[in-house]
Coordinates of C-alpha atoms in Angstrom, one line a residue:
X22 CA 105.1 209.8 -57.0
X23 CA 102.7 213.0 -57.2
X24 CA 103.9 215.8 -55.4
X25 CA 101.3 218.7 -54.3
X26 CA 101.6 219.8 -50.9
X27 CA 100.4 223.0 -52.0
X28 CA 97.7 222.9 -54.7
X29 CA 98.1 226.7 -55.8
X30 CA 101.7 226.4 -56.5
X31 CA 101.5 222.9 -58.2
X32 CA 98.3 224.2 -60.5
X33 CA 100.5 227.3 -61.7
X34 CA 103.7 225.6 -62.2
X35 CA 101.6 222.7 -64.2
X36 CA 99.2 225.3 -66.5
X37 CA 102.9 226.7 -67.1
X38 CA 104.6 223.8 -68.0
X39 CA 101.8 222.7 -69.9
X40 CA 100.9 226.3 -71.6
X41 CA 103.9 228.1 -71.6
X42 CA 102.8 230.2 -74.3
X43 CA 99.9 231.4 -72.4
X44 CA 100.4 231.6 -69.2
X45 CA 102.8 234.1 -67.9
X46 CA 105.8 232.6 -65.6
X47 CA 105.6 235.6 -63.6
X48 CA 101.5 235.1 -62.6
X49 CA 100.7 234.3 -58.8
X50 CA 97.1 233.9 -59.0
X51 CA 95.9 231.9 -62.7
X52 CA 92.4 233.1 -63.6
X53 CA 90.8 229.9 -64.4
X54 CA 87.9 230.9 -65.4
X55 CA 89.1 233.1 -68.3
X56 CA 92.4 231.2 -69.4
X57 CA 89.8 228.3 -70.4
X58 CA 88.6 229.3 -73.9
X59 CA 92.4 230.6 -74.3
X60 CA 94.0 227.4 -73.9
X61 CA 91.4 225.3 -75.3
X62 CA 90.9 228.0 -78.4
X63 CA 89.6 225.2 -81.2
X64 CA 86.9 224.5 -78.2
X65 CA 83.5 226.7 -78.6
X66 CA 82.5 227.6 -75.2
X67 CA 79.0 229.2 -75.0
X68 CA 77.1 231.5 -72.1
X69 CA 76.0 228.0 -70.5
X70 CA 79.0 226.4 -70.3
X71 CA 81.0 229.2 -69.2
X72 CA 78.2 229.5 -65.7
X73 CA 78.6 226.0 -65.0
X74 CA 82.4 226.6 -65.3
X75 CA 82.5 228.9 -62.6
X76 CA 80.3 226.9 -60.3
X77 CA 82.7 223.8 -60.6
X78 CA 85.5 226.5 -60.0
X79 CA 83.9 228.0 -56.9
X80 CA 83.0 224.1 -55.9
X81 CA 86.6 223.1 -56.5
X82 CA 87.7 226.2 -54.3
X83 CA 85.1 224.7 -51.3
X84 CA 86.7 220.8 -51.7
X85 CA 90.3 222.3 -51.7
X86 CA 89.5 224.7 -48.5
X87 CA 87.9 221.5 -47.1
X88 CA 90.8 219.6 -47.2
X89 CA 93.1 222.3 -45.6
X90 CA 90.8 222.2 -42.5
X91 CA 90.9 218.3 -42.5
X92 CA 86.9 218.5 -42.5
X93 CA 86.3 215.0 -43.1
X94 CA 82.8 215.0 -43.9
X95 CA 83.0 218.2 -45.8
X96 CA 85.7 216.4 -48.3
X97 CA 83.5 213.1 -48.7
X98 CA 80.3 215.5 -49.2
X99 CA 81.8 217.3 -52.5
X100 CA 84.0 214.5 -53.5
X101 CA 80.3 212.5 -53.2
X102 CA 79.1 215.7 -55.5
X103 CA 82.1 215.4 -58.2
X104 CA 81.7 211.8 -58.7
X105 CA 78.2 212.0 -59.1
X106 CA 78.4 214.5 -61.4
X107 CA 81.0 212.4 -63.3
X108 CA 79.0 209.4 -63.5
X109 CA 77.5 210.7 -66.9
X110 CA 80.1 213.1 -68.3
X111 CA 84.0 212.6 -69.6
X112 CA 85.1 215.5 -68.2
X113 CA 83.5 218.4 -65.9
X114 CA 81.9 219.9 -68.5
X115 CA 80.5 217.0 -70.7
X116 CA 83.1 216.3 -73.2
X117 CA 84.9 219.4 -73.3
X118 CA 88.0 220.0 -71.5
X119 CA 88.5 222.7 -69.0
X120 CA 91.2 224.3 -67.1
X121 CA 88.4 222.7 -64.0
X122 CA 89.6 219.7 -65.0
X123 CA 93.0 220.8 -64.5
X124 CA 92.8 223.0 -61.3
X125 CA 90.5 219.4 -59.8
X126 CA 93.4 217.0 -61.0
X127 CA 96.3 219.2 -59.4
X128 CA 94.3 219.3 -56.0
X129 CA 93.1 215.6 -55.6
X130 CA 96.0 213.7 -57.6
X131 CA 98.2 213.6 -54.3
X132 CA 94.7 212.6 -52.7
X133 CA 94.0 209.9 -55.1
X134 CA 97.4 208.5 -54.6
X135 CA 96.9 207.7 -51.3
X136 CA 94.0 206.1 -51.5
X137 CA 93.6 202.4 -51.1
X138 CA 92.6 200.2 -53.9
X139 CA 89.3 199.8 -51.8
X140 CA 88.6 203.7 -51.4
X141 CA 89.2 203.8 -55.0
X142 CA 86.9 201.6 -56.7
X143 CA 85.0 199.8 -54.0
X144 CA 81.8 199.8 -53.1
X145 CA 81.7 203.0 -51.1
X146 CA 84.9 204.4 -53.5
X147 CA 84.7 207.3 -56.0
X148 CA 85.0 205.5 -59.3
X149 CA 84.5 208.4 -61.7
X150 CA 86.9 210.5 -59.7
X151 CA 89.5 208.2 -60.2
X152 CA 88.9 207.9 -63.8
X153 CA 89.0 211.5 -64.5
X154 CA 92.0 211.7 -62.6
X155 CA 93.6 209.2 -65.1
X156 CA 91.9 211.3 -68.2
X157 CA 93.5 214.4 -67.7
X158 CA 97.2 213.2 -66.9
X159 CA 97.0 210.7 -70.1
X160 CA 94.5 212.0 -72.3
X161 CA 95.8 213.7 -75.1
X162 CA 92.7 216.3 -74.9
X163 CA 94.5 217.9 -72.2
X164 CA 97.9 217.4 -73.4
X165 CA 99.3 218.3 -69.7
X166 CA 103.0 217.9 -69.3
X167 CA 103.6 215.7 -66.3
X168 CA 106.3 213.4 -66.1
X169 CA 105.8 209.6 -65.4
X170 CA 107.0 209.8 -62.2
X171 CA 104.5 212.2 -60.8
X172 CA 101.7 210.8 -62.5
X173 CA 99.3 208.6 -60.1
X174 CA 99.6 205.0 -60.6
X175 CA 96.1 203.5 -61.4
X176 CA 95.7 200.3 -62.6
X177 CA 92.1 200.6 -64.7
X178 CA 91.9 196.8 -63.9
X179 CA 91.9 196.9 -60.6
X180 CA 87.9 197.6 -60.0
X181 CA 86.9 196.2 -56.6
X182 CA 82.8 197.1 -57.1
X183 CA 81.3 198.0 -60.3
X184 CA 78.7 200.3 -59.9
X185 CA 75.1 200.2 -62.2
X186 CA 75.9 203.1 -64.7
X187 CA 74.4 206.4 -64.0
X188 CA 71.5 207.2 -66.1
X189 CA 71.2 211.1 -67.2
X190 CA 67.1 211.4 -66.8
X191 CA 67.1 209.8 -63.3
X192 CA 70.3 211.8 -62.2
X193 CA 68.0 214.4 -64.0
X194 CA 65.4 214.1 -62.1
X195 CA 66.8 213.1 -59.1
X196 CA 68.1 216.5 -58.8
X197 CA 65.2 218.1 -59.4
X198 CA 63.3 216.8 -56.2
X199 CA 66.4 217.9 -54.6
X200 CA 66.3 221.8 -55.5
X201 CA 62.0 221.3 -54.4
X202 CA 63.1 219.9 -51.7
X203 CA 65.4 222.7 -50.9
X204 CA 62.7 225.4 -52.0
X205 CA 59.9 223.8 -49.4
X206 CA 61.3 221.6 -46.9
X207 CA 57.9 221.5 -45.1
X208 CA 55.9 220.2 -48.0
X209 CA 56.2 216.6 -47.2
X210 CA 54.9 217.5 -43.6
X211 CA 52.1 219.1 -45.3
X212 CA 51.4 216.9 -47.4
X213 CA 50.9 214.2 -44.6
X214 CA 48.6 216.3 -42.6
X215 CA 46.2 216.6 -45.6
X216 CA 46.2 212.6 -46.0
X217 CA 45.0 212.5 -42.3
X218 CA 42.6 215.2 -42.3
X219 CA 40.8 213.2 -45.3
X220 CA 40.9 209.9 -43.2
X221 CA 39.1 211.6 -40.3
X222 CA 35.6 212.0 -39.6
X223 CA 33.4 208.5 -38.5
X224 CA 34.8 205.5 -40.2
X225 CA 33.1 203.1 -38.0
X226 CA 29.6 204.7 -39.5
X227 CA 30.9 205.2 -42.8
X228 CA 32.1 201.2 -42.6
X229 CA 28.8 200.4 -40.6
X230 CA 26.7 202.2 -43.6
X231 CA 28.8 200.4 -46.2
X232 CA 28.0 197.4 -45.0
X233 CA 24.8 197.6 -44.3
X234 CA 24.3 198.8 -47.9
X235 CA 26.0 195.3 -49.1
X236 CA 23.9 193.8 -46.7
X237 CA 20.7 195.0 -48.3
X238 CA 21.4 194.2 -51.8
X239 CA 20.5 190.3 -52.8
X240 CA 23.3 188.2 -54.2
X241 CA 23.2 188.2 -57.9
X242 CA 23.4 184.1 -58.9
X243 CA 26.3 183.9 -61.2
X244 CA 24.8 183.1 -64.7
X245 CA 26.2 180.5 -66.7
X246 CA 28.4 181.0 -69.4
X247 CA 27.6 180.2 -72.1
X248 CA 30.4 177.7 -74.0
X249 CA 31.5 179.2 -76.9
X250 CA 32.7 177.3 -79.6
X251 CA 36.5 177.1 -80.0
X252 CA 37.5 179.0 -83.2
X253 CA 40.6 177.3 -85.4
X254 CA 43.5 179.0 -84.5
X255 CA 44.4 181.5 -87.7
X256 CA 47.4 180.4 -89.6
X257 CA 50.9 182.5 -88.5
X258 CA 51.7 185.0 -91.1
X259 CA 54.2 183.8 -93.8
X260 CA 57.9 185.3 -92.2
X261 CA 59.1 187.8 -94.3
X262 CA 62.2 187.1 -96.5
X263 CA 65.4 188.2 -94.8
X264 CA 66.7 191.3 -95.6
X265 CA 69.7 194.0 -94.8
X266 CA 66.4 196.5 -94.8
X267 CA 66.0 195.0 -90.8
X268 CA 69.6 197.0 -90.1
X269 CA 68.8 200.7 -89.3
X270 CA 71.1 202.5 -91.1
X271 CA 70.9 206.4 -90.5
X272 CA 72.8 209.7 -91.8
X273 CA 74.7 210.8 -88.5
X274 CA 76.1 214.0 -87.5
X275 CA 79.8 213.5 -85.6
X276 CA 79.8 217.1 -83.6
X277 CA 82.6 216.0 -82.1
X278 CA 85.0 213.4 -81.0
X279 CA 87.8 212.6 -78.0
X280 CA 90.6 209.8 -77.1
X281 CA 88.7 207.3 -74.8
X282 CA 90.0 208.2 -71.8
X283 CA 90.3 204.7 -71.1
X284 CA 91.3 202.4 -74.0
X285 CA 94.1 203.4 -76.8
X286 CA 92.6 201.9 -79.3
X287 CA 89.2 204.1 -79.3
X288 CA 87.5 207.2 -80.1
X289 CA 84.5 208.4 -78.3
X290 CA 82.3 210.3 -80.3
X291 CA 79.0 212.4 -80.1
X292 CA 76.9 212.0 -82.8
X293 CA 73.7 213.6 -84.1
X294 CA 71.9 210.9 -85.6
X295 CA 68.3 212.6 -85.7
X296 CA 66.9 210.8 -82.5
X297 CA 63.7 212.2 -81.0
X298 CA 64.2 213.7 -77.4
X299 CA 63.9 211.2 -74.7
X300 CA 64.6 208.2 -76.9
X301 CA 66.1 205.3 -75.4
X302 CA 69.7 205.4 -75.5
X303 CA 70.5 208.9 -76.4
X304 CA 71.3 212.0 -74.2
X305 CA 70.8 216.0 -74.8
X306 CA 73.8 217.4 -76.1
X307 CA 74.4 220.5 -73.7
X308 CA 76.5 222.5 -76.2
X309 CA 73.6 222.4 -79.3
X310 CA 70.6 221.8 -77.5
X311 CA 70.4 218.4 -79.7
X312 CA 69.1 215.0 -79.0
X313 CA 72.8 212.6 -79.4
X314 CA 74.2 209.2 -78.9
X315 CA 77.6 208.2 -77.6
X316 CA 79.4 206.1 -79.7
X317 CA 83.0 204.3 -78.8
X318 CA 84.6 203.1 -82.0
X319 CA 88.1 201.4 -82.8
X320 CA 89.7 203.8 -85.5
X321 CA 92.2 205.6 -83.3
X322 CA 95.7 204.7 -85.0
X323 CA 93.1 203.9 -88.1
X324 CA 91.3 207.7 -88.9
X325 CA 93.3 210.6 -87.2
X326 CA 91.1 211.9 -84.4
X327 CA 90.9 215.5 -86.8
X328 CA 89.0 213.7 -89.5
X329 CA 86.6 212.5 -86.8
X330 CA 85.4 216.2 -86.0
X331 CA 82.1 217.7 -87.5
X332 CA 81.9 215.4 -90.1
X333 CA 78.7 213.4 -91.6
X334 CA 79.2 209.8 -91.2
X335 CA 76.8 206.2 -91.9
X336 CA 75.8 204.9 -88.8
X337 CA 73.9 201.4 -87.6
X338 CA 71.7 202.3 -85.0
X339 CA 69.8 199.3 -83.8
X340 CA 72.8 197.3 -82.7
X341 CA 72.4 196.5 -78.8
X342 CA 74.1 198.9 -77.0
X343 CA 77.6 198.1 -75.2
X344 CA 79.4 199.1 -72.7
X345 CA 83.3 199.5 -73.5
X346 CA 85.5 200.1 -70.9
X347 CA 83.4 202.4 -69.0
X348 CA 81.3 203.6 -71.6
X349 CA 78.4 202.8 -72.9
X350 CA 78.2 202.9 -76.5
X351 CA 74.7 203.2 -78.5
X352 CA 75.8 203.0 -82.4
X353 CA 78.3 202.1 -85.0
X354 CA 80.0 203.8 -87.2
X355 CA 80.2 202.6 -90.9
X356 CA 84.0 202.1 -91.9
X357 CA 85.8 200.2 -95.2
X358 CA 89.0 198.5 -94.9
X359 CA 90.6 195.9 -97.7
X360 CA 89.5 192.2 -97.8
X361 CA 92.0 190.1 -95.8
X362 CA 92.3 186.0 -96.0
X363 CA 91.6 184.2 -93.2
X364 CA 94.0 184.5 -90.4
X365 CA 95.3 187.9 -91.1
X366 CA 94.5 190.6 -88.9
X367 CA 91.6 192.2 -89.9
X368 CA 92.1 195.5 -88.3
X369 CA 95.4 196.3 -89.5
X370 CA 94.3 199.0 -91.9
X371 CA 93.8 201.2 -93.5
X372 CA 90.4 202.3 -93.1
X373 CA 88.3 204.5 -94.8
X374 CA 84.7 206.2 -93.2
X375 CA 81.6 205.7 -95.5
X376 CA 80.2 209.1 -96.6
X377 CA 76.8 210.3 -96.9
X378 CA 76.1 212.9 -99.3
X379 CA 77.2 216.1 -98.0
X380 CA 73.7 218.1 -97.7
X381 CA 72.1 214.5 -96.3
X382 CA 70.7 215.8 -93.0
X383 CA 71.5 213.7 -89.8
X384 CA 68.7 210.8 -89.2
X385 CA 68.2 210.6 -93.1
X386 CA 67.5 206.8 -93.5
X387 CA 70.1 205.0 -95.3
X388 CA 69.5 201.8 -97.1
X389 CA 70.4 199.2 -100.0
X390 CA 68.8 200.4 -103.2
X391 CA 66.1 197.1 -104.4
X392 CA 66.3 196.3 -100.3
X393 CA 63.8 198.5 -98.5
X394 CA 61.1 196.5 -97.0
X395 CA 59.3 198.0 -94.5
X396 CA 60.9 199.5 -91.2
X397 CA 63.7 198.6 -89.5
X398 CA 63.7 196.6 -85.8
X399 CA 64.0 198.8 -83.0
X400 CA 66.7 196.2 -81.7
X401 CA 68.7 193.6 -83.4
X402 CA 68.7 190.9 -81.4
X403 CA 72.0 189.6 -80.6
X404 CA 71.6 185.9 -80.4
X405 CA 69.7 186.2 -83.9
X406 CA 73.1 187.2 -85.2
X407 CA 71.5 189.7 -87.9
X408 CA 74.6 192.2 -88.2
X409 CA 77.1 188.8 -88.9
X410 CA 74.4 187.3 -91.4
X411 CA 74.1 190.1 -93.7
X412 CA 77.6 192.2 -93.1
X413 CA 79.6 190.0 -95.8
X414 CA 77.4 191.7 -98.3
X415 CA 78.4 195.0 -97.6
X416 CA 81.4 195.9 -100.2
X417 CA 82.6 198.8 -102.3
X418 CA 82.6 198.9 -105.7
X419 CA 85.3 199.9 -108.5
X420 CA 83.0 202.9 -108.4
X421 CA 84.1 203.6 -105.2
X422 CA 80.1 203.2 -103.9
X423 CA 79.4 200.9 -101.2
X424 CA 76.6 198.4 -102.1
X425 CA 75.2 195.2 -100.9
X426 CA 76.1 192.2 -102.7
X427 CA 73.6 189.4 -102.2
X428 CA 75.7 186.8 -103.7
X429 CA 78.1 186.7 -100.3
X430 CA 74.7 186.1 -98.0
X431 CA 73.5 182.8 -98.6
X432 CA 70.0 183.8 -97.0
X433 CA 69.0 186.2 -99.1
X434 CA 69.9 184.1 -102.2
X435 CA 67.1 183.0 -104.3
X436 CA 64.6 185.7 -103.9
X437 CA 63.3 187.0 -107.2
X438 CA 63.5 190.3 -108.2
X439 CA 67.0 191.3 -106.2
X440 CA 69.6 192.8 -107.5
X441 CA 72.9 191.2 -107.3
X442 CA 74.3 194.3 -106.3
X443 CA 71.9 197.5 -104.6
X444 CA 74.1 200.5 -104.2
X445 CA 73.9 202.3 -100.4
X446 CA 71.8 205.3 -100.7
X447 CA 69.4 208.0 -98.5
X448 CA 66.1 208.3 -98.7
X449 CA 66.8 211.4 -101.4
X450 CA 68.4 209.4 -103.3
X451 CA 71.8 210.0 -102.6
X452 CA 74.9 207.6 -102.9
X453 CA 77.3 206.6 -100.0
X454 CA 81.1 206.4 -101.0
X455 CA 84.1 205.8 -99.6
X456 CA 87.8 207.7 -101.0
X457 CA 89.4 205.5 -102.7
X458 CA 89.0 201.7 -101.5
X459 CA 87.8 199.3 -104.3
X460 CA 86.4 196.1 -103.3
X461 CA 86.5 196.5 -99.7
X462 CA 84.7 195.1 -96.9
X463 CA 82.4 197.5 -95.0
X464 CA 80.9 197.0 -91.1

């Protein structure tokens, strides 16, 4: 059962039992805000995120003064604040951890606890809150020392409403009007007063005029139209042949990846994959200032989460995206793993990413060399099963190259021309590999 009766206390005695090396046993008063980039040292932490840090800290500081005076609607105004602001980030700060995330946990985990299953995840309950609660007592990004026993039970099962997913350019602009609403509270009135002096003046002559004017002009006799002959229907346009060129395969960028804070068995990555801004299913990375997707992806236990950092990868990008337990997840990352027969598990390993070229910028186009007709669809659609009709082509080659091999996809068999094996390349030319699997299965 958590135990935090007094926050202060419990947040220095956890930072110390957590950082022993860092903080000093002998402190009374931790300085958040400056034992962040010590404890989190392989972290880059720039001017921006360091001013939002200290507005959370200062934020946590009016929720945990809040809940000494027992001001009810005070608490559920923050708390409405936090989760909000949770709804499109894994932790406070996007995706990098914080001693905020911390100081928040050691102030509302004896909160949490107490809450019923209803105030938790209902309908009215702070979701995201409970969530990050579980992150940073399990989540090996923190790596927070605190016993099973005083950990809060939550059962990520257990979710009584399940709220439609924030989006990040309506929470965008939804705070927005907020702040202008802040700046000029009176515009609105303003604005209303200038919609009724326009309306005033003498409708009832302006209608009268209006319709007197109709009145005077002679109805114009509807002219007959004239039938045009019915033109033959043209003839559809011959289908193209199938090819893997309809998968969008792109150079991507993996700036960085975490545990999912929810599922063992996946990483959550952010990756560059040369999106425009504002494309569908991407968000703006706050760290670089670039255009990324969120991807979720079942390597953890497979690739140590190490390898996964900073690293250029092969990714499919037109995939639907899909939520996985919590998150949404907008690509896929390209992965070998030996050939199995039927019946054995498939996912036992190991597992080996598909690499680019090293200088291959992120959003290169990737593609199966003798396969590149025309573009790519902007979405595969799912019941067309595109990705399970061509996958069993991709392989890797005693070369250690991953190719397409047309032979395993009966509907591309028979078209003149093919090759019976087109090697994975960039648009420069460049050749994807994998380390050292031979005659492995790619997807």
């Amino acid at each position: 059962m958590a135990t935090a009766s007094a926050p202060d206390t419990s947040l220095l005695s956890l930072l110390y039992r957590s950082y022993p090396t860092i903080i000093s046993p002998d402190a009374t008063e931790p300085d958040l805000l400056h034992a962040t980039p010590k404890i989190f040292g392989k972290t880059t932490f720039t001017a921006a995120d360091e001013a939002e840090l200290k507005t959370l800290l200062e934020k946590i500081a009016v929720l945990k003064a809040a809940l000494k005076k027992e001001d009810k609607e005070a608490v559920a105004n923050v708390l409405s604040q936090l989760n909000a602001h949770l709804a499109t980030k894994t932790t406070l700060l996007g995706a990098k951890p914080s001693v905020a995330d911390i100081a928040l946990y050691a102030l509302l985990a004896p909160v949490v606890e107490k809450w019923t299953p209803e105030e938790r995840t209902g309908e009215k309950g702070y979701h995201q809150i409970v969530r990050h609660v579980d992150l940073v007592q399990n989540g090996e990004l923190f790596g927070l020392h605190v016993p099973e026993e005083e950990k809060v039970k939550i059962d990520l099962d257990d979710v009584r409403f399940v709220p439609k997913r924030a989006d990040p350019k309506e929470e965008k602009e939804r705070k927005k009007k907020e702040k202008a609403a802040a700046e000029n509270p009176d515009a609105e009135k303003t604005e209303g007063k200038k919609t009724l002096v326009v309306g005033q003046g003498k409708p009832e002559k302006a209608a009268g005029e209006q319709a007197a004017a109709g009145a005077a002009q002679p109805k114009a006799k509807k002219e007959k139209k004239e039938k045009k002959e019915r033109q033959p229907k043209a003839a559809p346009a011959p289908a193209a042949p199938p090819s893997p060129s309809i998968i969008d395969l792109r150079v991507g960028h993996i700036l960085r990846a975490i545990n999912h804070p929810n599922a063992d068995s996946l990483y959550v990555s952010t990756i560059d994959c040369g999106d425009a801004p504002g494309s569908d299913n991407t968000s703006l990375d706050e760290a670089t200032g670039k255009t990324v997707r969120t991807v979720c992806s079942g390597l953890n236990g497979l690739v140590p989460l190490e390898e996964m950092q900073g690293r250029k990868i092969v990714a499919v990008c037109n995939l639907k995206p899909v939520t996985m337990r919590g998150i949404k997840s907008a690509a896929m990352v390209l992965a070998a793993s030996p050939r199995v027969a039927e019946g054995e598990d498939s996912h036992a390993g190991p597992v080996e990413l598909v690499n680019p070229p090293a200088d291959a910028p992120a959003g290169e186009r990737v593609y199966f060399d003798g396969w590149k007709e025309g573009e790519p669809e902007k979405v595969l659609n799912p019941k067309k099963k595109v990705w399970e009709t061509f996958q069993p082509g991709f392989t890797t080659t005693d070369n250690l190259e991953v190719a397409f091999e047309s032979s395993a996809v009966p509907a591309v068999q028979g078209q003149e021309g093919k090759p019976a094996l087109g090697k994975l390349v960039t648009a420069s030319g460049g050749v994807c590999t994998v380390k050292s699997l031979k005659g492995a299965t790619v997807r």
